[in-house]
PDB file of C-alpha atoms in Angstrom:
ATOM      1  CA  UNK A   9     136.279 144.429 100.624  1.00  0.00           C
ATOM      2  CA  UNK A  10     137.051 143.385 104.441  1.00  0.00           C
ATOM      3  CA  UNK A  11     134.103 145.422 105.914  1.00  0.00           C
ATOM      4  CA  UNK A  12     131.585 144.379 102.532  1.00  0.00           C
ATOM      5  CA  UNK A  13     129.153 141.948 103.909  1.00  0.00           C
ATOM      6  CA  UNK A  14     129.317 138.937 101.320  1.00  0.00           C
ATOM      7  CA  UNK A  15     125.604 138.163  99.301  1.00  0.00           C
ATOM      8  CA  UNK A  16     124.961 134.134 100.278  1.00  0.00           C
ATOM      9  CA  UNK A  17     121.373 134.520  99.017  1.00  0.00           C
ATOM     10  CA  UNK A  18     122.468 133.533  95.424  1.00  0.00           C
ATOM     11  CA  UNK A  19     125.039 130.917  97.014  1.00  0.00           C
ATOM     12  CA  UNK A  20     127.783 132.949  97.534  1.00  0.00           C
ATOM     13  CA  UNK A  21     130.564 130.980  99.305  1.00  0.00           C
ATOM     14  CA  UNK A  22     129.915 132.663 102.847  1.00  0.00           C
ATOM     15  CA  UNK A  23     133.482 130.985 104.445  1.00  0.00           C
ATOM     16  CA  UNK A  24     136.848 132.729 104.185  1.00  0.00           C
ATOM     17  CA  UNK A  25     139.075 130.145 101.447  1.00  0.00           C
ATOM     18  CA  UNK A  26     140.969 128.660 104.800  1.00  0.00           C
ATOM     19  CA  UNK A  27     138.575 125.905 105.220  1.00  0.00           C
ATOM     20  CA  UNK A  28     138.800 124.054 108.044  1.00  0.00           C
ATOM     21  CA  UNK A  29     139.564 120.116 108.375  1.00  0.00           C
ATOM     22  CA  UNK A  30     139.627 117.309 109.979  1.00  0.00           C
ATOM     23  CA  UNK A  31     138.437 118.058 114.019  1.00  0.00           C
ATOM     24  CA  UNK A  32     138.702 121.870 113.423  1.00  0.00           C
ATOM     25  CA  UNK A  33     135.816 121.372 110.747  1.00  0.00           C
ATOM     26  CA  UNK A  34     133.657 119.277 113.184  1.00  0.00           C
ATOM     27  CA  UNK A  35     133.551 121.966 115.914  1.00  0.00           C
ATOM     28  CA  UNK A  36     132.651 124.904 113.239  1.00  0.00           C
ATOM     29  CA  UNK A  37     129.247 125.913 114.234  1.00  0.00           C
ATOM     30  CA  UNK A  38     127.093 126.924 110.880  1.00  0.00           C
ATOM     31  CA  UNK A  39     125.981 130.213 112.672  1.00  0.00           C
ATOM     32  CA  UNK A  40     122.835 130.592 110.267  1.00  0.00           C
ATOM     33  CA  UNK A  41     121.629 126.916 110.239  1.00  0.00           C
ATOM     34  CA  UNK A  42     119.441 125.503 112.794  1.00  0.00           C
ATOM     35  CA  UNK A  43     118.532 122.320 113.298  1.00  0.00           C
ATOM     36  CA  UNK A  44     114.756 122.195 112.141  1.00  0.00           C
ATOM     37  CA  UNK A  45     111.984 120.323 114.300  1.00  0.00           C
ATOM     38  CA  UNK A  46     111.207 116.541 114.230  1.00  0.00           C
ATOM     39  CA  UNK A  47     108.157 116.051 112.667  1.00  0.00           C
ATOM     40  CA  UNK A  48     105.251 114.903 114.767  1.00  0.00           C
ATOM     41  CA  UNK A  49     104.357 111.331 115.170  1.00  0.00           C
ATOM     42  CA  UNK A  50     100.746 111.960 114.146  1.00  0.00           C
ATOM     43  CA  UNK A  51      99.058 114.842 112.788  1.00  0.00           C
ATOM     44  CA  UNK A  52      95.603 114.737 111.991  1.00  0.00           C
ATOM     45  CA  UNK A  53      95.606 118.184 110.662  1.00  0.00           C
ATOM     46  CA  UNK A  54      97.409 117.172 107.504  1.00  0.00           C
ATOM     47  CA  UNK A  55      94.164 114.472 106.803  1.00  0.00           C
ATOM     48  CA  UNK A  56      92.327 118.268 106.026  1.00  0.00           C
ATOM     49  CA  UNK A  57      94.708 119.652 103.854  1.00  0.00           C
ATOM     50  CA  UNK A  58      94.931 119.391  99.954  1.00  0.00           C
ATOM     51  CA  UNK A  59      98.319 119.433  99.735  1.00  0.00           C
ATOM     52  CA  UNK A  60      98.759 116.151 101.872  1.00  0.00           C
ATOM     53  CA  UNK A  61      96.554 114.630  99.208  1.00  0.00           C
ATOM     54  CA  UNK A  62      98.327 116.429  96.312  1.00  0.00           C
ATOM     55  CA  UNK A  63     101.476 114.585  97.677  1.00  0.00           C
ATOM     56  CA  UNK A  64      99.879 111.106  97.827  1.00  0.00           C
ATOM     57  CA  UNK A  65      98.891 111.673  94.068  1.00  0.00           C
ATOM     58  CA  UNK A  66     102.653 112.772  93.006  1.00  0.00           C
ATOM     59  CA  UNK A  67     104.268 109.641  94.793  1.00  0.00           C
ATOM     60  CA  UNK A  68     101.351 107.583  92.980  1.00  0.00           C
ATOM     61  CA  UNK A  69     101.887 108.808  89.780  1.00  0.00           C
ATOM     62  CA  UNK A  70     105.602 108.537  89.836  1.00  0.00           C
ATOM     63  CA  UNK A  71     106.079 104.806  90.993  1.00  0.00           C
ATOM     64  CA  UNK A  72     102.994 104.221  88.184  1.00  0.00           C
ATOM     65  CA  UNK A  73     105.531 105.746  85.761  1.00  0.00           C
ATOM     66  CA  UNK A  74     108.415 104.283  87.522  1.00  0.00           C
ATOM     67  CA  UNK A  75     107.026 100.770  87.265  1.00  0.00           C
ATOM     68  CA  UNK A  76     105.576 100.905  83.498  1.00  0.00           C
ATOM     69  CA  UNK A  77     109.284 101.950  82.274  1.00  0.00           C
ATOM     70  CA  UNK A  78     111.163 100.102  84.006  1.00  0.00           C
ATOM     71  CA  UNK A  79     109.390  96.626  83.787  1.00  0.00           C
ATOM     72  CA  UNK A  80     108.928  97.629  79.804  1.00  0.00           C
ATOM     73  CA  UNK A  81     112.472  97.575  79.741  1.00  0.00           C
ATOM     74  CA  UNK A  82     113.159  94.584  81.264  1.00  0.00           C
ATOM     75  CA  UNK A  83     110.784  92.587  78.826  1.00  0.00           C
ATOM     76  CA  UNK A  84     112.602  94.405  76.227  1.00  0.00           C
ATOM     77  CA  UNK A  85     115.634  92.569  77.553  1.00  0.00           C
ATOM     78  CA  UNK A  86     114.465  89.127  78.085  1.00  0.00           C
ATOM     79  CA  UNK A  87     112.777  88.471  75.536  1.00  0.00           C
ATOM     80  CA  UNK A  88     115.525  88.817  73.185  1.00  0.00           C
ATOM     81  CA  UNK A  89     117.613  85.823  72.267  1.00  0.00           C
ATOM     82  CA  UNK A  90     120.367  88.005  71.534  1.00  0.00           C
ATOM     83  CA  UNK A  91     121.104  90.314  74.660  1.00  0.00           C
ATOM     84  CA  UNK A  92     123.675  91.952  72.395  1.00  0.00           C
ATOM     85  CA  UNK A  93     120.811  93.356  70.481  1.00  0.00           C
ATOM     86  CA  UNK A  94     119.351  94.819  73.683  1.00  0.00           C
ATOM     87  CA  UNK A  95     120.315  97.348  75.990  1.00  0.00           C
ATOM     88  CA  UNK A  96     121.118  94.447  78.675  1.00  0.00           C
ATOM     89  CA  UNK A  97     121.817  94.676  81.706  1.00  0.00           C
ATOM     90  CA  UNK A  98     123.402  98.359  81.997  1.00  0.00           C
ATOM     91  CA  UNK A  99     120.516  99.432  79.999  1.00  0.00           C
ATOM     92  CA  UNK A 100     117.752  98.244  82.490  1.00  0.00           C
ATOM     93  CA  UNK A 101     120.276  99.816  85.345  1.00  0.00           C
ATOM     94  CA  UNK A 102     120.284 102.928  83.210  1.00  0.00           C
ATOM     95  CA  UNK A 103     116.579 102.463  83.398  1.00  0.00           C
ATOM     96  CA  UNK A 104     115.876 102.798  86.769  1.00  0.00           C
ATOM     97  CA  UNK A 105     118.620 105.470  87.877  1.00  0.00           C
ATOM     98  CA  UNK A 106     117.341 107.503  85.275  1.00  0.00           C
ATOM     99  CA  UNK A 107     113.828 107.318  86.023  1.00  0.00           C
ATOM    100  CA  UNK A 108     114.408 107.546  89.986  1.00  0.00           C
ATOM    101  CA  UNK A 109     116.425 111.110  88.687  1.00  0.00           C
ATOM    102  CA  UNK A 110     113.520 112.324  86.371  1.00  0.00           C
ATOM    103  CA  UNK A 111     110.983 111.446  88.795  1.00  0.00           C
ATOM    104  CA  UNK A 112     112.750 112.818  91.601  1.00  0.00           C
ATOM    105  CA  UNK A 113     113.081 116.077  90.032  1.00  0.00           C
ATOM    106  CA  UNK A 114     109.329 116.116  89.214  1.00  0.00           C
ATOM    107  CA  UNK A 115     107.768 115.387  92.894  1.00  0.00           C
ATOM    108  CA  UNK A 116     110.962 116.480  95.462  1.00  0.00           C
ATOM    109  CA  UNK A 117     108.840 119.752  95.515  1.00  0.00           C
ATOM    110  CA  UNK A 118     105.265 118.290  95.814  1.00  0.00           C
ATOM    111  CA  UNK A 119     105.666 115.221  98.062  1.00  0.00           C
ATOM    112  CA  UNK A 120     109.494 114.927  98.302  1.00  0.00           C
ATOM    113  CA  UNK A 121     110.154 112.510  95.864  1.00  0.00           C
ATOM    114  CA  UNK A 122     110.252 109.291  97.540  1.00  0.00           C
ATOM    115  CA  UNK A 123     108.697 107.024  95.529  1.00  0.00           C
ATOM    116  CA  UNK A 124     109.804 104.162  97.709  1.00  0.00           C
ATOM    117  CA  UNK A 125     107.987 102.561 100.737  1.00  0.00           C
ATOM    118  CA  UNK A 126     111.914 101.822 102.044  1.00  0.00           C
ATOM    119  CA  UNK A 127     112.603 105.480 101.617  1.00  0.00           C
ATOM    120  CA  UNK A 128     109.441 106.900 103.382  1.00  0.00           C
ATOM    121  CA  UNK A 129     109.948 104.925 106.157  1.00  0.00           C
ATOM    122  CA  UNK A 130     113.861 105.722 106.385  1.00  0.00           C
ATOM    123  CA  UNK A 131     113.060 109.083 106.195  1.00  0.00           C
ATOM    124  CA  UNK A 132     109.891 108.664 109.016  1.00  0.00           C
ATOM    125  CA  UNK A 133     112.435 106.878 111.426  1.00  0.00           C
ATOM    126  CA  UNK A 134     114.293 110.123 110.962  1.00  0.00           C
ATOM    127  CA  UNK A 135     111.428 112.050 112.024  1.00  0.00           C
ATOM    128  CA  UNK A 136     111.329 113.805 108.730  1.00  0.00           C
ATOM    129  CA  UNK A 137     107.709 113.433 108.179  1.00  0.00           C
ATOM    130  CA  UNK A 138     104.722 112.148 110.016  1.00  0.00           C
ATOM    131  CA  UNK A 139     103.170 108.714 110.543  1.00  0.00           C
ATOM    132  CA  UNK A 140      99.966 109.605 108.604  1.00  0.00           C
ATOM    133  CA  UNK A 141     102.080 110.836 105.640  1.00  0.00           C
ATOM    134  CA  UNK A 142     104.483 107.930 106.136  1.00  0.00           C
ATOM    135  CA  UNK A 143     101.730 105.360 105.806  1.00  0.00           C
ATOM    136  CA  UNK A 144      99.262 107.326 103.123  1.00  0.00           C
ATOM    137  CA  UNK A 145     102.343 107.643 101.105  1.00  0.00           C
ATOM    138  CA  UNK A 146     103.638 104.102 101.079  1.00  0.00           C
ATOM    139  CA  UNK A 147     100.048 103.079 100.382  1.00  0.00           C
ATOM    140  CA  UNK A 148      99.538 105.447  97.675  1.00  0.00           C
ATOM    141  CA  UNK A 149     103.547 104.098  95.893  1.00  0.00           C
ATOM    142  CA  UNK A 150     102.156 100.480  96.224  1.00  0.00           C
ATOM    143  CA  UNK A 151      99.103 101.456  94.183  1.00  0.00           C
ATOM    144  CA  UNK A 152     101.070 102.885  91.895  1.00  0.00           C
ATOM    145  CA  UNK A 153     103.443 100.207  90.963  1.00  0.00           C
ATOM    146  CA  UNK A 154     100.264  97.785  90.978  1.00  0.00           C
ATOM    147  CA  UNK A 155      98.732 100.158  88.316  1.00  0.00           C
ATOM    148  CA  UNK A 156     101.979 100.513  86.568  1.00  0.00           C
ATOM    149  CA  UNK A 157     102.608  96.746  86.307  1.00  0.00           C
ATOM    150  CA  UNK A 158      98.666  96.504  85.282  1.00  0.00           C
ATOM    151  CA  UNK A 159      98.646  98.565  82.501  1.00  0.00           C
ATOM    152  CA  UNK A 160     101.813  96.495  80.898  1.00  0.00           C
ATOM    153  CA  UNK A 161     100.490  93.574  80.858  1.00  0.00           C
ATOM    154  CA  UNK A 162      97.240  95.162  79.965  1.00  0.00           C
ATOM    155  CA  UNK A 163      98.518  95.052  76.251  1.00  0.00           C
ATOM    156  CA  UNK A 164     101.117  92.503  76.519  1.00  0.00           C
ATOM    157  CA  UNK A 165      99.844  89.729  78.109  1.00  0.00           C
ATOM    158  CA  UNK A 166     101.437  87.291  76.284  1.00  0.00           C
ATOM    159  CA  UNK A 167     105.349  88.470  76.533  1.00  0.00           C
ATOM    160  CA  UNK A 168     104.542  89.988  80.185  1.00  0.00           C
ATOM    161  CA  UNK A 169     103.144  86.358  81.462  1.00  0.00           C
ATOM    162  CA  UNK A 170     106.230  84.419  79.670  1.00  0.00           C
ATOM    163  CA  UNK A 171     108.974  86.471  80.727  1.00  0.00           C
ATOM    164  CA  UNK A 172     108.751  86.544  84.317  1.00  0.00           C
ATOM    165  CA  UNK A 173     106.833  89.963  84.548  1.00  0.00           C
ATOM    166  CA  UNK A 174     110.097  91.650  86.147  1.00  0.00           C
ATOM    167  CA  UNK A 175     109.174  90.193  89.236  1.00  0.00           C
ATOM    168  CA  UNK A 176     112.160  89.737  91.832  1.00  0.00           C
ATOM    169  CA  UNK A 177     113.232  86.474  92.539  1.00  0.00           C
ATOM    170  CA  UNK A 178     116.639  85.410  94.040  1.00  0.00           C
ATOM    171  CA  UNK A 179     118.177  83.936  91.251  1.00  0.00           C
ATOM    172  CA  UNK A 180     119.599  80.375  91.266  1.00  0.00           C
ATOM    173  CA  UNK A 181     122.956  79.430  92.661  1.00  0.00           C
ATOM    174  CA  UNK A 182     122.285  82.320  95.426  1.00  0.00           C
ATOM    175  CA  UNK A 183     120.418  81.623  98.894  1.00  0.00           C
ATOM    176  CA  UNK A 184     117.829  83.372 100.635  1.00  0.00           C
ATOM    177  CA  UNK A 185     120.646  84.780 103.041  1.00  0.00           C
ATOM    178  CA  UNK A 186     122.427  86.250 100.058  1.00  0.00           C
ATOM    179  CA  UNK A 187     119.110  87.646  98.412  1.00  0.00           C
ATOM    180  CA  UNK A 188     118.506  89.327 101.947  1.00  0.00           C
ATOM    181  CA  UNK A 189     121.944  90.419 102.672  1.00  0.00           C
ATOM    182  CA  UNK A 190     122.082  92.434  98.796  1.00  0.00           C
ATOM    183  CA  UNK A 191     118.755  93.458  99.176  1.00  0.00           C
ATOM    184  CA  UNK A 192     119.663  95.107 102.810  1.00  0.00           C
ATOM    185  CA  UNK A 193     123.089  96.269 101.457  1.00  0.00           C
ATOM    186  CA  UNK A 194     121.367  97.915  98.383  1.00  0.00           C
ATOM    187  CA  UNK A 195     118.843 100.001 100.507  1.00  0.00           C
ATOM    188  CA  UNK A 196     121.455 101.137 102.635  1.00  0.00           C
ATOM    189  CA  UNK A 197     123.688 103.042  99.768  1.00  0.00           C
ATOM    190  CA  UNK A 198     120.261 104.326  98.446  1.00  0.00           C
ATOM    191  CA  UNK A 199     118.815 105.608 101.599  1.00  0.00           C
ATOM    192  CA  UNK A 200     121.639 106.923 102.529  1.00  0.00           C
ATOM    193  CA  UNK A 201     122.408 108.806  99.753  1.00  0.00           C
ATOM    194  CA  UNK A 202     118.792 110.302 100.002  1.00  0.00           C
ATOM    195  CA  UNK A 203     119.771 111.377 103.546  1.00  0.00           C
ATOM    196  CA  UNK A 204     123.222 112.804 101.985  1.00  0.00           C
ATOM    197  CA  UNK A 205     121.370 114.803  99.127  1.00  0.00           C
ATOM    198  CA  UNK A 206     119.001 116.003 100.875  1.00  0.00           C
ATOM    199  CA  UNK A 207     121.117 117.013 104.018  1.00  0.00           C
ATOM    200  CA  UNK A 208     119.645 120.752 105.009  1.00  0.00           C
ATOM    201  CA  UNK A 209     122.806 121.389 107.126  1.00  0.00           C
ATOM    202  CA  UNK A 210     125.098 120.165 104.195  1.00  0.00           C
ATOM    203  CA  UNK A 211     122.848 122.499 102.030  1.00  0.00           C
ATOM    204  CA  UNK A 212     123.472 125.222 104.167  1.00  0.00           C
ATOM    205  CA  UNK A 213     127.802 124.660 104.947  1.00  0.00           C
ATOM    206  CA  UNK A 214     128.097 124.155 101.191  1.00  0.00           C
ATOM    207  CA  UNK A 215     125.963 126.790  99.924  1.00  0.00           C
ATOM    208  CA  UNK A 216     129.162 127.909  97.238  1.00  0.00           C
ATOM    209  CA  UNK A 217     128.679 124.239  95.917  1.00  0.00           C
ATOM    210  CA  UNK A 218     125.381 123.193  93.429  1.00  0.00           C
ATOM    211  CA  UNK A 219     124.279 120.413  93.959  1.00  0.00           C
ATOM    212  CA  UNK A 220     121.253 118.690  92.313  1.00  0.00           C
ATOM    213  CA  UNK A 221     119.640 116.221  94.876  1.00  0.00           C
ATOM    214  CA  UNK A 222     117.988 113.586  92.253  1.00  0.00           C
ATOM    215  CA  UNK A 223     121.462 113.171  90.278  1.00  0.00           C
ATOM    216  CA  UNK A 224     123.256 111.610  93.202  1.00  0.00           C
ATOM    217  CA  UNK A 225     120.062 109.730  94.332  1.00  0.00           C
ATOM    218  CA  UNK A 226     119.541 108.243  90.668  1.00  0.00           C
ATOM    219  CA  UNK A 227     123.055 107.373  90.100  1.00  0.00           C
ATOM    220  CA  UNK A 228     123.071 105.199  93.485  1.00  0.00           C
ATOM    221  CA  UNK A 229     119.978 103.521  91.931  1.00  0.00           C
ATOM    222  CA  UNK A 230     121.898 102.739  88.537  1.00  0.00           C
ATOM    223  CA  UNK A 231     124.971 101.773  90.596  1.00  0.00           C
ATOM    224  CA  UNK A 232     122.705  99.359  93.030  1.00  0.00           C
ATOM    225  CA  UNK A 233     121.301  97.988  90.155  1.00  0.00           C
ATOM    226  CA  UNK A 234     124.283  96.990  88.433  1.00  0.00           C
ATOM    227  CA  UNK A 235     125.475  94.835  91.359  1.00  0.00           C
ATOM    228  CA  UNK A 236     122.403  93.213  92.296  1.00  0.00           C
ATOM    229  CA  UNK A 237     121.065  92.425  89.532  1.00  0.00           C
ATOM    230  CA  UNK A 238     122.360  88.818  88.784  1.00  0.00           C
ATOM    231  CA  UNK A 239     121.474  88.515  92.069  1.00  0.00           C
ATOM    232  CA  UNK A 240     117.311  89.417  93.086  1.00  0.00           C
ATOM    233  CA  UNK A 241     116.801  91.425  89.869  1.00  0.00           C
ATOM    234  CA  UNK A 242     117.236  94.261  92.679  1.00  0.00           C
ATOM    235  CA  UNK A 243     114.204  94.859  94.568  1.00  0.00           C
ATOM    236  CA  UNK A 244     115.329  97.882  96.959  1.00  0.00           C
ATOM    237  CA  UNK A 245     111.842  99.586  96.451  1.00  0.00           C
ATOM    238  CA  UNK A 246     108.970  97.540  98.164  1.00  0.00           C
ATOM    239  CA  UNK A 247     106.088  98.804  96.061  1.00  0.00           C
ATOM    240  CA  UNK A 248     108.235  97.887  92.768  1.00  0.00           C
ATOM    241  CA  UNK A 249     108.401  94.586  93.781  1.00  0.00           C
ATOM    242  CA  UNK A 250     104.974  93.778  95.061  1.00  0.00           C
ATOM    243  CA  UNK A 251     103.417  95.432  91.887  1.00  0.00           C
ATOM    244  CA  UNK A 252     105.345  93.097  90.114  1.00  0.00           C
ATOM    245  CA  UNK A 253     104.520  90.061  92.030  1.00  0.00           C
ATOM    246  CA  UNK A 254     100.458  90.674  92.184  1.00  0.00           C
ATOM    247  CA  UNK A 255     100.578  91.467  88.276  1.00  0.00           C
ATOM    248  CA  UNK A 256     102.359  88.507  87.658  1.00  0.00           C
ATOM    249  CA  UNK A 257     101.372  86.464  90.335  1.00  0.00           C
ATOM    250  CA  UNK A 258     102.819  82.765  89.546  1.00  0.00           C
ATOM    251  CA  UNK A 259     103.748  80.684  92.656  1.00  0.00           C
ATOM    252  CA  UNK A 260     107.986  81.423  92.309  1.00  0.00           C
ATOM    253  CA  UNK A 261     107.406  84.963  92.390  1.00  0.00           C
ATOM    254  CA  UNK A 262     106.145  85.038  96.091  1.00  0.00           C
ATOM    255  CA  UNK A 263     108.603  82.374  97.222  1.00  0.00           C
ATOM    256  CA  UNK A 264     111.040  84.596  98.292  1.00  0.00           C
ATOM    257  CA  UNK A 265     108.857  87.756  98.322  1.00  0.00           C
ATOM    258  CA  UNK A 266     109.425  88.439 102.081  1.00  0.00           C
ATOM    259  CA  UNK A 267     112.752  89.275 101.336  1.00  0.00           C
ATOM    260  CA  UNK A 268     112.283  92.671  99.472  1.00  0.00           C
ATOM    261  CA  UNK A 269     110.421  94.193 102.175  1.00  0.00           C
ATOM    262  CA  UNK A 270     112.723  92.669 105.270  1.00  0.00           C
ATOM    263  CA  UNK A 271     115.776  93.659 103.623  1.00  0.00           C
ATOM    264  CA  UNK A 272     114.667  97.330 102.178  1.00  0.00           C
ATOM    265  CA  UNK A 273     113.172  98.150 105.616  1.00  0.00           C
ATOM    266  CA  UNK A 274     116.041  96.478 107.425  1.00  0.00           C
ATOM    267  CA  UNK A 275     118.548  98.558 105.097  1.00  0.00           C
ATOM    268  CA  UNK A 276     116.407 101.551 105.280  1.00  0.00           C
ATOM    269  CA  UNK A 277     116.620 101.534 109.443  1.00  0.00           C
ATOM    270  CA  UNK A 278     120.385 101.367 109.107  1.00  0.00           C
ATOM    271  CA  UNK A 279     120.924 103.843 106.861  1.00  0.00           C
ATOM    272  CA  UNK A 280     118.611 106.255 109.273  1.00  0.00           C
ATOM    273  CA  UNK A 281     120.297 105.593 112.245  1.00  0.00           C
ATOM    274  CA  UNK A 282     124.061 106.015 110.909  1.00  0.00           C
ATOM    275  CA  UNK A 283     122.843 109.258 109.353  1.00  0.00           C
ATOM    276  CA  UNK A 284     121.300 110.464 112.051  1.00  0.00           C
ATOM    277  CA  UNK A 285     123.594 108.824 115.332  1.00  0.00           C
ATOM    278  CA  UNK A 286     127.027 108.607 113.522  1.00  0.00           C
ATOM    279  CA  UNK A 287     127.074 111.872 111.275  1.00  0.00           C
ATOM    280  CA  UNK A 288     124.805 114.303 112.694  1.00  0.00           C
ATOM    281  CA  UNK A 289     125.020 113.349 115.750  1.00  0.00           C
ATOM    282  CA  UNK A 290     121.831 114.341 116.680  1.00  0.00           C
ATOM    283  CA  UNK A 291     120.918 112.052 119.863  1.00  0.00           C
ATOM    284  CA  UNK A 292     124.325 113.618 121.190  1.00  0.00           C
ATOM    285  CA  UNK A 293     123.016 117.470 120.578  1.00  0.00           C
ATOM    286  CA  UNK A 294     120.167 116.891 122.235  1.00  0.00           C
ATOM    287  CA  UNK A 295     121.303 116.204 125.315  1.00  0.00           C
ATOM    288  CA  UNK A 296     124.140 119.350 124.900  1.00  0.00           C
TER     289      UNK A 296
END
């Protein structure tokens, strides 16, 4: 068996069971993993290409769905008098993980599966994907979660209007500081957890261990939610709170709209550059 050359096509653990730690694992080299090319700041080539359109599409589609379940739910909540007879709070936290997981699934191999103006641009600080894509894509997730809202209150007008159309709002007893700070916080464990699942070196080292990218990413979501809820009704997605706010549009829900794009794009920086500086070490590589 010594001289047998191991199979890692079907994810055969390529490493001998001795795994390294600690420092000895940080100076392993992953012989067959190289580190692929940032993508280019602006590439007008993709503007002639179906599948850069294709992709806009997917990430509309999946915030439209995103948005129309998720708000549904949250009516379903609040309008009850009872929230023992709802799913509460866990349920609408269930809600969102579990959509951000389905929906992920669907579109990681079409457009990547953002669905999240805070992702996109995370991931375009990273130089993961272009400035064109960056921009069509967060345009294309804001029209989507416009639509999404749209279509709710399309045939519930009445209950969508009265409720509060699951618009984010910082929630009384809580100050715009605190709004900002959970909103920033919240980014940062979801963009970061993109980053984590969707690591191509990680993918490579840990070949032996499956891994489903969207499971990790949803379950962040669910977890986010669950914290922030009592707190901005968890924004952490730009386009899910602006659809929200148009289709609803009553003065309170642009008070404090500011803060769930500041604090997404704010969390969404940090979470790029302690990925990229702090784990991967990539400025440091460069220059080696």
């Amino acid at each position: 068996m010594e001289g047998k050359e191991e199979d890692v096509r079907v994810g055969a653990n390529k490493y001998s069971e001795r795994q390294p730690i600690g420092t000895s694992a940080q100076m392993t080299e992953d012989k067959d993993y190289k580190e692929p090319p940032p993508a280019p700041f602006f590439e007008p080539g993709e503007l002639k290409s179906w599948s850069f359109y294709r992709a806009g599409i997917a990430e509309f589609m999946a915030t439209f769905l995103f948005l129309y379940i998720t708000i549904l739910t949250v009516m379903g909540v609040v309008k009850s008098p009872s929230k023992c007879s709802t799913v509460g709070i866990q349920g609408i936290a269930w809600a969102f993980g579990g959509m951000i997981f389905a929906l992920v699934y669907c579109t990681a191999g079409i457009s990547g599966g953002h669905i999240n103006p805070a992702v996109t641009f995370g991931l375009f600080l990273a130089r993961k994907l272009s400035l064109t894509r960056a921009v069509f894509y967060m345009i294309m997730q804001c029209l989507g979660a416009i639509c999404g809202a749209g279509v709710l209150k399309g045939y519930q007008k009445g209950l969508y209007m009265t409720q509060g159309g699951g618009a984010n709002v910082v929630a009384p007893g809580y100050t715009k500081g605190s709004g900002l700070g959970a909103e920033i916080i919240g980014t940062f464990v979801l963009v970061y957890t993109v980053f984590s699942a969707t690591d191509a070196k990680r993918n490579a080292r840990d070949s032996h261990v499956p891994i489903l990218a969207p499971l990790p990413i949803g379950f962040a979501v669910f977890l986010v939610h669950l914290a922030t809820i009592p707190i901005t009704g968890t924004g952490i997605n730009p386009a899910r709170s602006l659809g929200a706010a148009i289709i609803y549009n009553k003065g309170h829900a642009w008070n404090d709209h500011w803060i769930f794009w500041v604090g997404p794009f704010i969390g969404a920086a940090l979470a790029a550059m302690y990925h990229q500086i702090v784990i991967r070490a990539i400025p440091f590589k460069s220059r080696s």
